[in-house]
Short mmCIF file of C-alpha atoms and ligand atoms in Angstrom, two decimals:
data_model
loop_
_atom_site.label_atom_id
_atom_site.label_comp_id
_atom_site.label_asym_id
_atom_site.label_seq_id
_atom_site.Cartn_x
_atom_site.Cartn_y
_atom_site.Cartn_z
CA MET A 29 19.47 40.88 110.96
CA THR A 30 19.70 41.82 107.19
CA LEU A 31 16.45 42.49 105.41
CA GLU A 32 16.95 41.24 101.78
CA HIS A 33 17.38 43.15 98.85
CA THR A 34 17.65 46.49 100.78
CA THR A 35 20.46 48.57 102.50
CA VAL A 36 18.27 48.50 105.70
CA HIS A 37 19.31 46.38 108.79
CA ARG A 38 16.91 45.98 111.88
CA ARG A 39 18.76 46.65 115.20
CA GLU A 40 16.87 46.09 118.53
CA ILE A 41 18.64 48.71 120.71
CA ALA A 42 16.29 48.19 123.82
CA PRO A 43 13.27 46.13 124.22
CA GLY A 44 10.82 47.58 121.93
CA VAL A 45 13.15 50.07 120.28
CA LEU A 46 13.91 48.68 116.91
CA VAL A 47 16.27 50.93 114.57
CA TYR A 48 16.22 50.40 110.85
CA GLU A 49 19.81 51.36 109.84
CA GLY A 50 20.55 52.30 106.48
CA GLU A 51 24.05 51.30 104.99
CA HIS A 52 26.42 53.86 103.38
CA GLY A 53 25.02 57.01 104.66
CA MET A 54 21.47 56.00 103.99
CA PRO A 55 18.93 57.42 106.53
CA ASN A 56 17.64 55.57 109.54
CA ALA A 57 14.08 55.07 110.86
CA VAL A 58 12.82 53.58 114.06
CA ALA A 59 9.76 51.69 115.15
CA LEU A 60 8.82 52.04 118.75
CA ILE A 61 6.65 49.16 120.20
CA GLY A 62 4.76 49.56 123.41
CA SER A 63 2.54 47.17 124.98
CA GLU A 64 -0.64 49.07 123.58
CA ARG A 65 0.68 51.17 120.82
CA LEU A 66 3.35 51.22 117.86
CA VAL A 67 4.70 54.58 116.63
CA VAL A 68 7.18 54.84 113.59
CA VAL A 69 9.56 57.52 113.33
CA ASP A 70 10.66 58.59 109.81
CA SER A 71 9.77 56.54 106.83
CA LEU A 72 13.11 56.10 104.84
CA PHE A 73 14.04 57.18 101.24
CA THR A 74 11.70 55.35 99.16
CA PRO A 75 8.50 53.47 99.44
CA ARG A 76 10.30 50.11 98.88
CA HIS A 77 12.46 50.81 102.05
CA ALA A 78 9.53 51.72 103.81
CA GLU A 79 7.46 48.63 102.73
CA VAL A 80 10.68 46.33 103.73
CA MET A 81 10.63 48.04 107.19
CA MET A 82 6.91 47.82 107.76
CA ALA A 83 7.04 43.74 106.48
CA ASP A 84 9.64 43.43 109.27
CA VAL A 85 7.77 45.17 111.84
CA ARG A 86 4.94 43.05 111.37
CA THR A 87 7.11 40.00 112.16
CA VAL A 88 7.33 41.59 115.76
CA THR A 89 4.04 43.03 116.39
CA ASP A 90 0.31 43.14 115.02
CA LEU A 91 -0.40 46.36 117.02
CA PRO A 92 -1.93 48.84 114.56
CA VAL A 93 0.65 52.17 113.90
CA SER A 94 -0.92 54.80 116.27
CA ALA A 95 1.26 57.50 114.49
CA LEU A 96 4.34 58.27 112.25
CA VAL A 97 6.55 61.08 113.19
CA ASN A 98 8.32 62.88 110.71
CA THR A 99 11.37 64.56 112.27
CA HIS A 100 11.98 66.95 109.26
CA PHE A 101 10.64 67.79 105.76
CA HIS A 102 13.66 65.88 104.05
CA GLY A 103 12.58 63.52 101.46
CA ASP A 104 15.10 60.65 102.51
CA HIS A 105 12.87 60.59 105.75
CA THR A 106 9.42 61.24 104.42
CA LEU A 107 9.06 59.57 101.03
CA GLY A 108 7.88 56.58 102.32
CA ASN A 109 5.22 58.07 104.42
CA GLY A 110 2.39 56.73 102.08
CA VAL A 111 3.16 53.29 103.09
CA ILE A 112 3.16 53.61 106.79
CA PRO A 113 -0.35 52.28 107.61
CA THR A 114 -1.47 55.27 109.73
CA ASP A 115 -3.89 58.41 109.28
CA ARG A 116 -1.78 60.44 111.88
CA ILE A 117 1.36 61.76 110.91
CA ILE A 118 2.99 64.29 113.38
CA ALA A 119 5.88 66.78 112.39
CA ALA A 120 7.38 70.02 113.70
CA ALA A 121 5.22 73.38 112.52
CA HIS A 122 5.63 74.45 109.02
CA VAL A 123 6.85 70.73 107.47
CA LYS A 124 3.73 70.52 105.75
CA GLN A 125 3.83 73.92 104.22
CA ARG A 126 7.40 73.16 102.96
CA LEU A 127 6.26 70.19 101.46
CA GLU A 128 3.39 71.35 99.71
CA THR A 129 5.27 74.61 98.31
CA ARG A 130 8.58 72.99 97.43
CA GLY A 131 8.02 69.25 97.20
CA ALA A 132 8.23 69.11 93.60
CA GLU A 133 11.41 70.92 93.38
CA TYR A 134 12.79 69.08 96.17
CA LEU A 135 11.83 65.57 94.50
CA ASP A 136 14.00 66.81 91.60
CA LEU A 137 16.69 67.47 93.65
CA LEU A 138 16.92 64.11 95.30
CA CYS A 139 16.39 62.36 92.02
CA GLY A 140 19.68 64.38 90.99
CA ILE A 141 21.29 63.41 94.19
CA ARG A 142 20.57 59.76 93.98
CA PRO A 143 19.78 58.96 90.11
CA ASP A 144 19.76 55.04 90.90
CA LEU A 145 16.73 55.67 92.96
CA GLU A 146 15.05 57.87 90.52
CA PRO A 147 12.60 55.16 89.17
CA GLU A 148 11.55 54.48 92.54
CA ILE A 149 10.68 58.18 93.82
CA GLU A 150 10.12 60.20 90.90
CA ASN A 151 6.50 59.85 90.84
CA VAL A 152 5.86 59.54 94.63
CA ALA A 153 3.14 61.67 95.76
CA TRP A 154 4.08 63.49 99.23
CA VAL A 155 2.10 62.30 101.82
CA LEU A 156 1.93 65.42 104.10
CA PRO A 157 1.88 65.50 108.03
CA THR A 158 -1.61 65.63 109.44
CA GLU A 159 -0.64 67.35 112.53
CA GLU A 160 1.95 69.89 113.52
CA ILE A 161 3.28 70.69 116.92
CA ASP A 162 5.32 73.52 118.33
CA GLY A 163 5.78 72.36 121.74
CA PRO A 164 6.51 69.03 123.48
CA LEU A 165 4.22 65.98 122.76
CA ASP A 166 4.50 62.64 124.83
CA LEU A 167 2.90 59.64 123.36
CA ASP A 168 2.23 57.06 125.72
CA LEU A 169 2.60 53.49 123.95
CA GLY A 170 2.29 51.26 127.03
CA GLY A 171 5.32 50.62 129.13
CA LEU A 172 7.15 52.88 126.51
CA THR A 173 6.88 56.84 125.93
CA ALA A 174 7.77 58.50 122.93
CA GLN A 175 8.67 62.24 123.93
CA LEU A 176 8.43 64.48 120.80
CA ARG A 177 10.58 67.56 121.29
CA PRO A 178 10.63 70.18 118.43
CA VAL A 179 13.72 72.41 118.27
CA ARG A 180 13.56 75.90 118.93
CA GLY A 181 14.50 77.78 115.81
CA ALA A 182 16.14 76.51 112.70
CA ALA A 183 18.84 74.08 113.07
CA HIS A 184 19.33 71.10 110.45
CA THR A 185 16.29 72.60 108.66
CA GLU A 186 14.12 75.27 109.51
CA ALA A 187 11.74 72.81 111.58
CA ASP A 188 13.19 69.72 113.43
CA LEU A 189 12.18 67.57 116.02
CA TYR A 190 13.75 64.71 118.06
CA VAL A 191 12.44 61.92 120.04
CA LEU A 192 13.32 60.68 123.39
CA VAL A 193 12.51 57.28 124.90
CA PRO A 194 13.10 57.83 128.45
CA GLU A 195 12.71 54.38 129.66
CA HIS A 196 15.76 53.49 127.79
CA ARG A 197 17.74 56.75 127.81
CA VAL A 198 17.57 56.78 123.86
CA LEU A 199 17.78 60.04 121.95
CA ILE A 200 16.31 59.50 118.15
CA ALA A 201 18.21 62.59 116.88
CA SER A 202 17.39 62.22 113.33
CA ASP A 203 19.61 64.75 111.27
CA LEU A 204 20.72 66.81 114.07
CA ILE A 205 23.44 63.98 114.23
CA PHE A 206 24.90 62.06 111.32
CA ASN A 207 27.45 59.26 112.37
CA GLY A 208 30.54 58.99 110.02
CA VAL A 209 28.78 60.91 107.40
CA LEU A 210 29.10 64.70 106.89
CA PRO A 211 25.69 66.28 107.60
CA VAL A 212 23.63 67.91 104.39
CA ALA A 213 23.71 71.37 105.36
CA ARG A 214 21.82 72.99 102.39
CA ASP A 215 18.78 73.88 104.48
CA SER A 216 20.73 74.25 107.81
CA ASP A 217 21.27 77.23 109.98
CA LEU A 218 24.72 76.39 111.38
CA PRO A 219 24.55 78.55 114.43
CA GLY A 220 21.14 77.20 115.31
CA LEU A 221 22.50 73.45 114.59
CA ARG A 222 25.23 74.14 117.08
CA ALA A 223 22.80 75.59 119.45
CA ALA A 224 20.63 72.45 119.29
CA LEU A 225 23.50 70.09 119.58
CA HIS A 226 24.52 72.06 123.12
CA ALA A 227 21.04 71.53 124.29
CA LEU A 228 21.10 67.91 123.22
CA ASP A 229 24.25 67.64 125.10
CA GLN A 230 22.33 68.41 128.19
CA LEU A 231 19.97 65.68 127.97
CA ASP A 232 20.26 62.47 130.30
CA VAL A 233 20.46 60.01 127.49
CA ASP A 234 23.06 56.84 126.96
CA VAL A 235 22.20 55.95 123.40
CA VAL A 236 21.87 58.08 120.28
CA VAL A 237 20.19 57.24 117.05
CA PRO A 238 21.66 59.39 114.46
CA GLY A 239 19.60 60.28 111.24
CA HIS A 240 22.35 58.48 109.11
CA GLY A 241 25.32 56.12 110.30
CA ARG A 242 25.49 53.75 113.00
CA VAL A 243 23.64 53.96 116.50
CA GLY A 244 26.24 54.86 119.19
CA GLY A 245 26.35 56.35 122.61
CA ARG A 246 26.01 60.05 123.94
CA GLU A 247 29.51 61.02 122.60
CA LEU A 248 28.05 61.21 119.00
CA ILE A 249 26.73 64.64 120.23
CA ALA A 250 30.11 65.85 121.05
CA GLN A 251 31.51 64.28 117.94
CA GLN A 252 29.14 66.25 115.71
CA LEU A 253 29.77 69.28 117.37
CA ALA A 254 33.53 68.66 116.96
CA VAL A 255 32.90 68.24 113.26
CA LEU A 256 31.41 71.83 113.11
CA GLU A 257 34.37 73.20 115.07
CA ASP A 258 36.98 71.28 112.75
CA ILE A 259 35.64 72.84 109.72
CA GLU A 260 35.36 75.95 111.28
CA ALA A 261 38.95 76.09 112.51
CA ALA A 262 40.10 74.84 109.08
CA VAL A 263 38.50 77.43 107.06
CA TYR A 264 39.80 80.32 109.61
CA ARG A 265 43.24 78.91 109.44
CA ALA A 266 43.02 78.56 105.46
CA ALA A 267 41.99 82.06 105.19
CA ALA A 268 44.66 83.54 107.50
CA ASP A 269 47.33 81.36 105.35
CA GLY A 270 45.91 82.35 101.99
CA CYS A 271 45.02 78.86 101.18
CA ASP A 272 41.82 77.28 99.48
CA LEU A 273 39.00 77.33 101.79
CA THR A 274 37.25 74.27 100.22
CA GLU A 275 40.24 71.99 100.12
CA ALA A 276 41.05 72.79 103.76
CA ALA A 277 37.52 72.52 105.02
CA VAL A 278 37.37 68.86 103.19
CA ALA A 279 40.67 67.84 104.65
CA ALA A 280 39.38 68.70 108.06
CA VAL A 281 36.68 66.10 107.71
CA ALA A 282 38.07 63.78 104.98
CA THR A 283 37.37 60.72 107.01
CA LEU A 284 33.54 61.37 106.66
CA LEU A 285 31.30 60.05 103.91
CA HIS A 286 30.21 62.72 101.58
CA ALA A 287 32.64 65.36 102.77
CA ASP A 288 33.44 66.60 99.30
CA GLU A 289 29.98 67.10 97.99
CA ARG A 290 28.47 68.30 100.90
CA ILE A 291 31.12 71.04 102.25
CA ALA A 292 30.05 74.14 100.18
CA PRO A 293 27.32 75.56 102.74
CA TYR A 294 29.98 74.95 105.50
CA VAL A 295 32.58 76.80 103.53
CA THR A 296 29.91 79.64 102.68
CA HIS A 297 29.05 80.10 106.20
CA PHE A 298 32.49 80.05 107.91
CA GLY A 299 34.16 81.98 104.91
CA ARG A 300 31.54 84.74 105.48
CA GLN A 301 32.86 85.29 109.10
CA VAL A 302 36.40 85.62 107.94
CA ALA A 303 35.56 87.84 104.95
ZN1 ZN B 424 17.79 65.68 106.76
#
């Protein structure tokens, strides 16, 4: 269904697994509805988006939200935190400190990136995680399990976590995977991201919910690895040929949304390898 006046669409990808899929590269969030408990994974870019999501969740279930999971600190996954009615917000270690020390700076950055959303987010107070985990945590929702798995080491950010729903072989990868969109890499450790993707590729999953872009099959994992490899190869080739590294890198991923404006950290990283 399409939710009026937003760019969020609900897709039920398995019983009790509702994906709120953003359009045009906007973030995704997920509601996991068991027979006894409801858990929300990420809270979208603005309180308004989170309100629309929660209103839609309420058409499906009256269960209280037993926890909100923040997959990482980025505002497009956390700025709706205050709207999700729960006092338990779980994140990987260091997310709270990151938001406390750099939240204001990060909000300025987001307003610059999305000036159209500035009126909605410029005065949002960050609602911080109440609980940080540095190891696996399983939440039993009643017939459905949310398996929270922090990534070892930095990847998309310095502290990411992904969520597995083993009953339906679903991986909620958040921003470890983007589909059809070049990942934001400003806060990324690219070797760490590659290692994390190789680890995801070992998981027994059939369905992958990316942080941005459409839900897909497990091929999204290999596809994300290929994006890194294509940029790397293009930068190496351009360096060997004396061509412009940025132009070559953008050309390698030209089909992806935001390739132009997000390529710089990739060129810096891979360019350093050939310098
Ligand atoms: Zn992110």
